[in-house]
mmCIF file of C-alpha atoms in Angstrom:
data_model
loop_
_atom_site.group_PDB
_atom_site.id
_atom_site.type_symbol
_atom_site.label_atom_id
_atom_site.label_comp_id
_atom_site.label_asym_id
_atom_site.label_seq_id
_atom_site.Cartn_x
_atom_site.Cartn_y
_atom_site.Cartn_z
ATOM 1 C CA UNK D 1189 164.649 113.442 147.096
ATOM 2 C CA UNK D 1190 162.506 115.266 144.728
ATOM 3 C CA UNK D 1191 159.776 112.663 143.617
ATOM 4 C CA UNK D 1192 159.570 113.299 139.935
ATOM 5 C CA UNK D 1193 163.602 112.584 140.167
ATOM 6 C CA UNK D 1194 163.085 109.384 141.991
ATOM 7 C CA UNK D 1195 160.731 107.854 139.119
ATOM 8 C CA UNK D 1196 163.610 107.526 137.344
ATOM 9 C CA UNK D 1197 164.391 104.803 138.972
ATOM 10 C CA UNK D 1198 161.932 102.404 139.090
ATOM 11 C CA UNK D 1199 161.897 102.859 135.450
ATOM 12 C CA UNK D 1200 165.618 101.933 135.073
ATOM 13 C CA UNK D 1201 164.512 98.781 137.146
ATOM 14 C CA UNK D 1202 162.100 97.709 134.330
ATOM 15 C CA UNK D 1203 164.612 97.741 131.738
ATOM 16 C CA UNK D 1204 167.185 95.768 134.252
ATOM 17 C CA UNK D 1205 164.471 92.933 134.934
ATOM 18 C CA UNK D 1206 163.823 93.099 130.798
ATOM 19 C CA UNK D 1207 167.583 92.549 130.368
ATOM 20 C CA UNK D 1208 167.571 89.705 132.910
ATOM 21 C CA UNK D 1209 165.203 87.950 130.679
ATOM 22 C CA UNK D 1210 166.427 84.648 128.507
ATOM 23 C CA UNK D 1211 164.285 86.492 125.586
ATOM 24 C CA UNK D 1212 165.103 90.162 126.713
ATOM 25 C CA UNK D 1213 164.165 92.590 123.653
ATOM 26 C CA UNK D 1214 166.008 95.153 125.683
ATOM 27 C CA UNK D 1215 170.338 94.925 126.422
ATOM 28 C CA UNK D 1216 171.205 97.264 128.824
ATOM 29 C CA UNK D 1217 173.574 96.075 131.450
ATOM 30 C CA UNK D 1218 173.674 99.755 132.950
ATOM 31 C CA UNK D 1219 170.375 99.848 134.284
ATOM 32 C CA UNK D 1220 170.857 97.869 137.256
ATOM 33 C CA UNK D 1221 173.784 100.343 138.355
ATOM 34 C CA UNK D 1222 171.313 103.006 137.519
ATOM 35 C CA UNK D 1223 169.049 102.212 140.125
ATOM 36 C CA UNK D 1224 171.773 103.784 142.514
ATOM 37 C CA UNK D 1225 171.439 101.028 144.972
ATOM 38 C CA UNK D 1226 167.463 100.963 145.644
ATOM 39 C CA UNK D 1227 167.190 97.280 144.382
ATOM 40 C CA UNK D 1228 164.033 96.572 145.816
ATOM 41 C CA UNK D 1229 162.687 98.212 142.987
ATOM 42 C CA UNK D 1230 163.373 95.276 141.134
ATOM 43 C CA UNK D 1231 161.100 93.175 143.069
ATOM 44 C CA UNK D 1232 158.231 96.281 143.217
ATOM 45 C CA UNK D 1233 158.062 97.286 139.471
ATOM 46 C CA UNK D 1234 157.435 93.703 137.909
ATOM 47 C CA UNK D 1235 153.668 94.667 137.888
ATOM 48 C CA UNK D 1236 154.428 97.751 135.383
ATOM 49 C CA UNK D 1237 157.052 96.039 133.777
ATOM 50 C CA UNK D 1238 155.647 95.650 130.487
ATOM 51 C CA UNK D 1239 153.929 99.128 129.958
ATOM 52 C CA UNK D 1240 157.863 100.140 130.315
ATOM 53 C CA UNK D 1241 159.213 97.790 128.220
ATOM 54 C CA UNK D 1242 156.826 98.915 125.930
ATOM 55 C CA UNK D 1243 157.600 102.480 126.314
ATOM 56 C CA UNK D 1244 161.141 102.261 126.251
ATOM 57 C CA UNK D 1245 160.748 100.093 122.655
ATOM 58 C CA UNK D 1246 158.817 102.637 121.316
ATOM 59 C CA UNK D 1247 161.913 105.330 122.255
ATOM 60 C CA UNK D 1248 164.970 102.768 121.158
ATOM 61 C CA UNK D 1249 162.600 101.939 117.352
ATOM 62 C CA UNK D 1250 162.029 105.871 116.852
ATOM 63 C CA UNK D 1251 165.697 106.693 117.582
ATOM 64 C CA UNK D 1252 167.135 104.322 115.532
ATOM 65 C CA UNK D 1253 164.713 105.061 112.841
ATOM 66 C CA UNK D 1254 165.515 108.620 112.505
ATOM 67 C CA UNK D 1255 168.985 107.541 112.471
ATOM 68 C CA UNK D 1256 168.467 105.891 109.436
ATOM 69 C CA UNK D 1257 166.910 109.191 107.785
ATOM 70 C CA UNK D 1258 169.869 111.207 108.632
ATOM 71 C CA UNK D 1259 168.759 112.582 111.888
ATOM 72 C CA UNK D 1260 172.370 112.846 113.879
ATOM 73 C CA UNK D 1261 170.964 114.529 117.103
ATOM 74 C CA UNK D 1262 168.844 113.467 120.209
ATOM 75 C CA UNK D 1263 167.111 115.632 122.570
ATOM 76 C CA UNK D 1264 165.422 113.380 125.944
ATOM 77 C CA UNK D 1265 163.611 115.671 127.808
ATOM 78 C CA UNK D 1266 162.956 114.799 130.904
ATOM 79 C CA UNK D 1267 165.894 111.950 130.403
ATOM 80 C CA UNK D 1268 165.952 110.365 133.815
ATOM 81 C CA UNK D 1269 168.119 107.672 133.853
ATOM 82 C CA UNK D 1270 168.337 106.905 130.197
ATOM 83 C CA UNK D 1271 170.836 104.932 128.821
ATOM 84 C CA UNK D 1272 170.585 105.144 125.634
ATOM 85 C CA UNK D 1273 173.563 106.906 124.404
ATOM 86 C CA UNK D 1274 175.414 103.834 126.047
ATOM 87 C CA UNK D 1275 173.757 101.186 124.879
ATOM 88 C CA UNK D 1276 172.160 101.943 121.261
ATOM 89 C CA UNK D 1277 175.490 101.781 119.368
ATOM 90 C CA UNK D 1278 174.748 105.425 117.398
ATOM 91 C CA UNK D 1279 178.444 106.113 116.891
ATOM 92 C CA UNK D 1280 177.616 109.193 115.101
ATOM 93 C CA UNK D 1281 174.711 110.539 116.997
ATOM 94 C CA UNK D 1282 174.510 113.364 118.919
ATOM 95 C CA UNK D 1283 172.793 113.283 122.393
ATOM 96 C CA UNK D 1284 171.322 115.517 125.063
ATOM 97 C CA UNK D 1285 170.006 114.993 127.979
ATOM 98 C CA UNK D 1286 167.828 117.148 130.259
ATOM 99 C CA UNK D 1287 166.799 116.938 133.528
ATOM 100 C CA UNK D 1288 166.853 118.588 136.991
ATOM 101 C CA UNK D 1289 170.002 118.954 138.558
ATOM 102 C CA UNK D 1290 169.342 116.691 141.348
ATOM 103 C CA UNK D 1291 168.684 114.137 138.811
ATOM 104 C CA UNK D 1292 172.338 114.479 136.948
ATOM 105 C CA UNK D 1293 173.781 114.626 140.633
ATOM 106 C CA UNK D 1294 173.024 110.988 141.071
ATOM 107 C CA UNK D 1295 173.309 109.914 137.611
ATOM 108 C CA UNK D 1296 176.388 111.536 136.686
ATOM 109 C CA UNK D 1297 178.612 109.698 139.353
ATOM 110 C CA UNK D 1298 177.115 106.177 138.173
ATOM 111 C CA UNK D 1299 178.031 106.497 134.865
ATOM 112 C CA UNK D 1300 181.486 108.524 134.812
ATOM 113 C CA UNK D 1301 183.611 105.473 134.247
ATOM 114 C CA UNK D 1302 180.691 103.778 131.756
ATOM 115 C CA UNK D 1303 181.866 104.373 127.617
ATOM 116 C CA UNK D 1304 179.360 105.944 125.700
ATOM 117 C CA UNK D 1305 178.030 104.364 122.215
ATOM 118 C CA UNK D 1306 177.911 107.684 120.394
ATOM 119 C CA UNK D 1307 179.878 110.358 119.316
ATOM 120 C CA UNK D 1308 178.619 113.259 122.091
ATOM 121 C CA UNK D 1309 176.686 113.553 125.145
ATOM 122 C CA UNK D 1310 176.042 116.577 126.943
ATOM 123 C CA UNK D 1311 173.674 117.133 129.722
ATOM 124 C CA UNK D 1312 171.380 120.628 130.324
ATOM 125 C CA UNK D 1313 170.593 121.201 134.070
ATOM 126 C CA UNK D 1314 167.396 122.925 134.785
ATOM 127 C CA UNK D 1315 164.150 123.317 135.973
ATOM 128 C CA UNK D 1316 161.859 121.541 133.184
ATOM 129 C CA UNK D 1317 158.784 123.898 133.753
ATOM 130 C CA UNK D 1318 160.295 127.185 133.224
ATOM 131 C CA UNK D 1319 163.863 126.407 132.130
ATOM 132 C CA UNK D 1320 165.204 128.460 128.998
ATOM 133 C CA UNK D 1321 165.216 125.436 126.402
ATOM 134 C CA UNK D 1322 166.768 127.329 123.426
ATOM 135 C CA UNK D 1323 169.515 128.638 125.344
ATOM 136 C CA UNK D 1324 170.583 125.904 127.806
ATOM 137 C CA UNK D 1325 170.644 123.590 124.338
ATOM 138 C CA UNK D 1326 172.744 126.017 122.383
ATOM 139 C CA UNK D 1327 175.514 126.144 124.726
ATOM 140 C CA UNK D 1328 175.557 122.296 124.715
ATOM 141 C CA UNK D 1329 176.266 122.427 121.381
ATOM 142 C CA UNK D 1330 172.782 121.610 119.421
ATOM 143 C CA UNK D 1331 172.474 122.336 116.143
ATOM 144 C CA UNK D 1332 168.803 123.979 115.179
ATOM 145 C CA UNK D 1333 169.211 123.810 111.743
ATOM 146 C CA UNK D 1334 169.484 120.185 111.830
ATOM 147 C CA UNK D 1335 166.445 117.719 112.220
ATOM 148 C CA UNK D 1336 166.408 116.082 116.144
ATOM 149 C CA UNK D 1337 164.918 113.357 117.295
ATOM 150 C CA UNK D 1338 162.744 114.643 120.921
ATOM 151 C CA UNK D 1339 162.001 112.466 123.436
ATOM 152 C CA UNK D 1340 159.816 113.154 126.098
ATOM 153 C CA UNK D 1341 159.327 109.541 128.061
ATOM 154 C CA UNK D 1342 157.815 109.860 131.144
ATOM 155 C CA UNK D 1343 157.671 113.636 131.718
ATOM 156 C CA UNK D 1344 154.405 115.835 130.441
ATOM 157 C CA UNK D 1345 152.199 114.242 132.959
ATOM 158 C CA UNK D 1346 154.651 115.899 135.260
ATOM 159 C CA UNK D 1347 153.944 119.334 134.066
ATOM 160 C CA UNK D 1348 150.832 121.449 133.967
ATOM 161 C CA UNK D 1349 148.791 122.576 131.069
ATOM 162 C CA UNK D 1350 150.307 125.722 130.732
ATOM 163 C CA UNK D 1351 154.323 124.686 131.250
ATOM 164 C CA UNK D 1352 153.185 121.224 128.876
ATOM 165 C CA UNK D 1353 151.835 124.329 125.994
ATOM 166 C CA UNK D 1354 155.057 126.679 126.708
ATOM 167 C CA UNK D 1355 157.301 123.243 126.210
ATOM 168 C CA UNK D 1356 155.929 122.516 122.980
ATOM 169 C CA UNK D 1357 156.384 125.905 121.764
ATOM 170 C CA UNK D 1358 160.026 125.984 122.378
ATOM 171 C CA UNK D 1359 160.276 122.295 120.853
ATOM 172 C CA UNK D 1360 158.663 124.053 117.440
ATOM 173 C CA UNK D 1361 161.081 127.267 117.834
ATOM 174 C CA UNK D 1362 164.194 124.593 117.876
ATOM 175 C CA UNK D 1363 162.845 121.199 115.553
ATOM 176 C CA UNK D 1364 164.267 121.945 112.072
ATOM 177 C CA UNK D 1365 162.330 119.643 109.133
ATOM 178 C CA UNK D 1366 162.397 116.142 109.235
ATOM 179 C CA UNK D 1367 162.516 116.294 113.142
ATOM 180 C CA UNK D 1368 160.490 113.256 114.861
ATOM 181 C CA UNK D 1369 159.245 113.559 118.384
ATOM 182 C CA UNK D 1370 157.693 111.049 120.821
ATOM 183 C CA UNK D 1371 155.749 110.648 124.307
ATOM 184 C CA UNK D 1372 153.773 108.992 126.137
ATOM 185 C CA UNK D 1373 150.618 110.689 128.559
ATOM 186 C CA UNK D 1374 147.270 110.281 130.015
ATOM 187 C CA UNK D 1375 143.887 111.606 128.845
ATOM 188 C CA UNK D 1376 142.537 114.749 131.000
ATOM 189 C CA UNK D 1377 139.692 112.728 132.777
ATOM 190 C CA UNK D 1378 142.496 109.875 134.044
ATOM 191 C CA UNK D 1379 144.754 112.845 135.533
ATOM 192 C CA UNK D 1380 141.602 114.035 137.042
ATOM 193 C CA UNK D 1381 140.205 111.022 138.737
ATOM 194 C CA UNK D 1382 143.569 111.393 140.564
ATOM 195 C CA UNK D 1383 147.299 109.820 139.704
ATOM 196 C CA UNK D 1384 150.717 109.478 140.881
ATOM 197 C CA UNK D 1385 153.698 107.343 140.189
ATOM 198 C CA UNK D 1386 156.129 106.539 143.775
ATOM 199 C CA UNK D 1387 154.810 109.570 145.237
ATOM 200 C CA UNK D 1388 154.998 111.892 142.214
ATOM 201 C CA UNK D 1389 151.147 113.791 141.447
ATOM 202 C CA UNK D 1390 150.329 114.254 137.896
ATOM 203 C CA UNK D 1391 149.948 118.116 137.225
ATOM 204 C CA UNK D 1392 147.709 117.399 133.504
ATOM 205 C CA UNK D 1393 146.401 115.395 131.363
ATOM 206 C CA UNK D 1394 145.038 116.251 127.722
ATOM 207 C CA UNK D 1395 142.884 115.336 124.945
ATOM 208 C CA UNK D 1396 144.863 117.306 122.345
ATOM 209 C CA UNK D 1397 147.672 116.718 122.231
ATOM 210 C CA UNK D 1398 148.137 116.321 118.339
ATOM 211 C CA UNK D 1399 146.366 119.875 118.265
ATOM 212 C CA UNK D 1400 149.191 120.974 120.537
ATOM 213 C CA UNK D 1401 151.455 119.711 118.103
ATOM 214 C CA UNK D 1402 150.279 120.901 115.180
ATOM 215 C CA UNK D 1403 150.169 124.448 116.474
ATOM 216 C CA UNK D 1404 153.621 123.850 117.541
ATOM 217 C CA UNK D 1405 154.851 123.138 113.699
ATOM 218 C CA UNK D 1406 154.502 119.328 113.376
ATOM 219 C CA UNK D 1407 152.734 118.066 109.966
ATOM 220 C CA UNK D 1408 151.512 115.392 111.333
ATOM 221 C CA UNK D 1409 150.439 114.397 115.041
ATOM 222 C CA UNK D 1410 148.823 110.896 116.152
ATOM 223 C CA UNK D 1411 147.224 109.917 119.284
ATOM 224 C CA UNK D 1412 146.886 106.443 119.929
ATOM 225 C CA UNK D 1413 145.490 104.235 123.004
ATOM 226 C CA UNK D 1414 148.549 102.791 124.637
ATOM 227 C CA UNK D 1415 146.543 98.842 124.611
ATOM 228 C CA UNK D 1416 147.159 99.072 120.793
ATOM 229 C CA UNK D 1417 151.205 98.254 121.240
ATOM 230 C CA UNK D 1418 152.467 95.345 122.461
ATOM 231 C CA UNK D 1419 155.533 93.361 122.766
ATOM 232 C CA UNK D 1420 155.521 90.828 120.220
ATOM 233 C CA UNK D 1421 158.566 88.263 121.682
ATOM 234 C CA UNK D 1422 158.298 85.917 118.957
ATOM 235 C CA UNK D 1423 158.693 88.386 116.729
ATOM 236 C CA UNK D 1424 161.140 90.307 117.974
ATOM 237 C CA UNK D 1425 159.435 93.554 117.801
ATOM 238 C CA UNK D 1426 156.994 96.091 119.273
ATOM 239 C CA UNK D 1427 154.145 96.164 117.401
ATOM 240 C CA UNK D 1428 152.144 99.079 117.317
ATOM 241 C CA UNK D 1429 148.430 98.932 115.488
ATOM 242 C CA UNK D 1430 146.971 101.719 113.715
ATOM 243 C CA UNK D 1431 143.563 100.933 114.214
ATOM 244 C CA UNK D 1432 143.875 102.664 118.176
ATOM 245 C CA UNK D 1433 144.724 106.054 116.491
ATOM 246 C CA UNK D 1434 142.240 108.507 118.536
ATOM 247 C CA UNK D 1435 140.948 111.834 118.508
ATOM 248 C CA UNK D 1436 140.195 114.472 120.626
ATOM 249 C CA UNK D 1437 136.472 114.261 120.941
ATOM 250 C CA UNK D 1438 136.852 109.998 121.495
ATOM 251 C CA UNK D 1439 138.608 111.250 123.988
ATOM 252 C CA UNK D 1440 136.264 113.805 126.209
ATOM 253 C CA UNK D 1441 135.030 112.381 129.694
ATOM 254 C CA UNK D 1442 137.560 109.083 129.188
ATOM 255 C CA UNK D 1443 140.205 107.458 131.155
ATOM 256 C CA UNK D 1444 142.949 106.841 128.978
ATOM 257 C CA UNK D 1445 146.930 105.949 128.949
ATOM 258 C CA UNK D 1446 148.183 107.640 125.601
ATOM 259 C CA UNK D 1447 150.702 107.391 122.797
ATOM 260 C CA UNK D 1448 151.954 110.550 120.978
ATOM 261 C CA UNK D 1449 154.010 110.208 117.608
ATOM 262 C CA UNK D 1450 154.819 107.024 116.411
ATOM 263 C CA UNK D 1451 153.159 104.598 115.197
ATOM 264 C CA UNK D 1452 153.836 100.902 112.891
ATOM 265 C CA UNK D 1453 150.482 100.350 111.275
ATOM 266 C CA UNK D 1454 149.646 97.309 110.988
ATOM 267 C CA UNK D 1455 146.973 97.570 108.147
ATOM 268 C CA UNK D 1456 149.893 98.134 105.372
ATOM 269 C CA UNK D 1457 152.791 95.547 106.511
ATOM 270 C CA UNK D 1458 155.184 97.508 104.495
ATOM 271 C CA UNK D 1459 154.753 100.509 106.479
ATOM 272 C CA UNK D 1460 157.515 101.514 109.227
ATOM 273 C CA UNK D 1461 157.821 103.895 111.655
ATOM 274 C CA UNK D 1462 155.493 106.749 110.475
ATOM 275 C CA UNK D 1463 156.505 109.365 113.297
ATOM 276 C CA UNK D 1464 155.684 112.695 113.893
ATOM 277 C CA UNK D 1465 157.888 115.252 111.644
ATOM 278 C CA UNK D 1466 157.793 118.233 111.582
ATOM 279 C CA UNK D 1467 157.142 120.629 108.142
ATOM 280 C CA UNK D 1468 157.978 124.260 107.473
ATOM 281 C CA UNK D 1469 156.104 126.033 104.104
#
């Protein structure tokens, strides 16, 4: 198996061991069928656990958020074995998957009997470094003209500089106003010094990616240090602190795990998700 297809899984077996929990703040009773039987992931990924927990929070608040401003369409990029379009309760949200083929091949039989908790999903085969975004969306039925909320868990560390700058452009062709967008990644020096995930190599790492974004249409980019979320159980939230917003330059010649988009500052209580969006003049 491909290895960027086969983290997939030991990220569905985070959010299986989360929904074991007495205090779980994810439900997803799918994921442990989406581990497509290798269950001794369950006992391996307990050490990352929390970083996914984290990550997938940050996803499931930004979704639901955008929701609430309208947005009625999802685009997960590099969707693995997300589950959110059975398990959010969106019954009037849109949502599209894509992945490689040999990803959907295992997925697709999993989930076939499994009732969705939204109004569509399609899937988009392809090859995520040089696939034809635009058109492989289009023909699922996406609707540019309408904001989308992009998701892109797990995947840019997977791609090199050039497909990561390519990706972004097509995002920017396709995000209409009010379009929010999300990921996580690792500064340039981390990928550098040398990283993989279950046998997959990380192609790139960057320092700017808000520049990226910005060129790409977005008003407003953040990066932020992954250590400034946390879980906050006893509040029943992720809580995300402003304060770890940093730039490009903090970033030269430093090993860092990232946050892109997002982010609940914690400065003004009153504030809530302030994501990326995107504005046309």
């Amino acid at each position: 198996m491909d290895p960027v297809v086969y983290t997939a899984l030991p990220i569905a077996a985070a959010r299986a061991n989360e929904n074991a929990h007495n205090d779980r703040m994810i439900v997803d009773p799918l994921a442990t069928k989406l581990l497509a039987g290798e269950n001794q992931l369950l006992t391996e990924t307990k050490g990352f656990d929390g970083h996914m927990v984290k990550r997938t929070l940050i996803g499931d608040d930004l979704v639901k958020e955008s929701h609430r401003l309208g947005t009625r369409q999802v685009v997960s990029i590099g969707a693995g074995m997300d589950s959110r379009a059975f398990r959010l309760g969106l019954v009037d949200m849109r949502f599209f998957e894509v992945d490689k083929q040999q990803l959907f091949d295992m997925k697709e039989p999993l989930v076939r009997d499994v009732p969705t908790q939204c109004l569509d999903r399609k899937i988009i085969a392809g090859d995520l470094a040089n696939m034809d975004l635009k058109n492989g969306l289009q023909k699922a039925g996406f609707n540019a003209s309408q904001p989308t909320c992009w998701l892109l868990e797990g995947l840019v560390m997977y791609l090199t500089a050039s497909e990561m700058r390519k990706l972004a452009a097509q995002i920017g062709e396709l995000a209409a106003p009010g379009s929010t967008l999300w990921h996580d990644a690792f500064s340039e020096t981390s990928v550098k010094q040398g990283m993989s995930f279950y046998g997959a190599s990380f192609k790139s790492g960057m320092d700017d990616y808000s520049d990226l974004w910005k060129h790409s249409g977005f008003r407003r980019s953040m990066m932020m240090d992954a250590g400034g979320a946390w879980v906050d159980r006893r509040e029943r939230k992720l809580q995300m602190d402003g304060r770890y917003e940093v730039s490009p330059s903090q970033l030269r010649g430093k090993p860092m795990c990232l946050l892109e988009g997002p982010i609940n500052d914690l400065n003004d209580p009153a504030a809530g998700i302030d994501a990326v969006r995107l504005q046309f003049e």
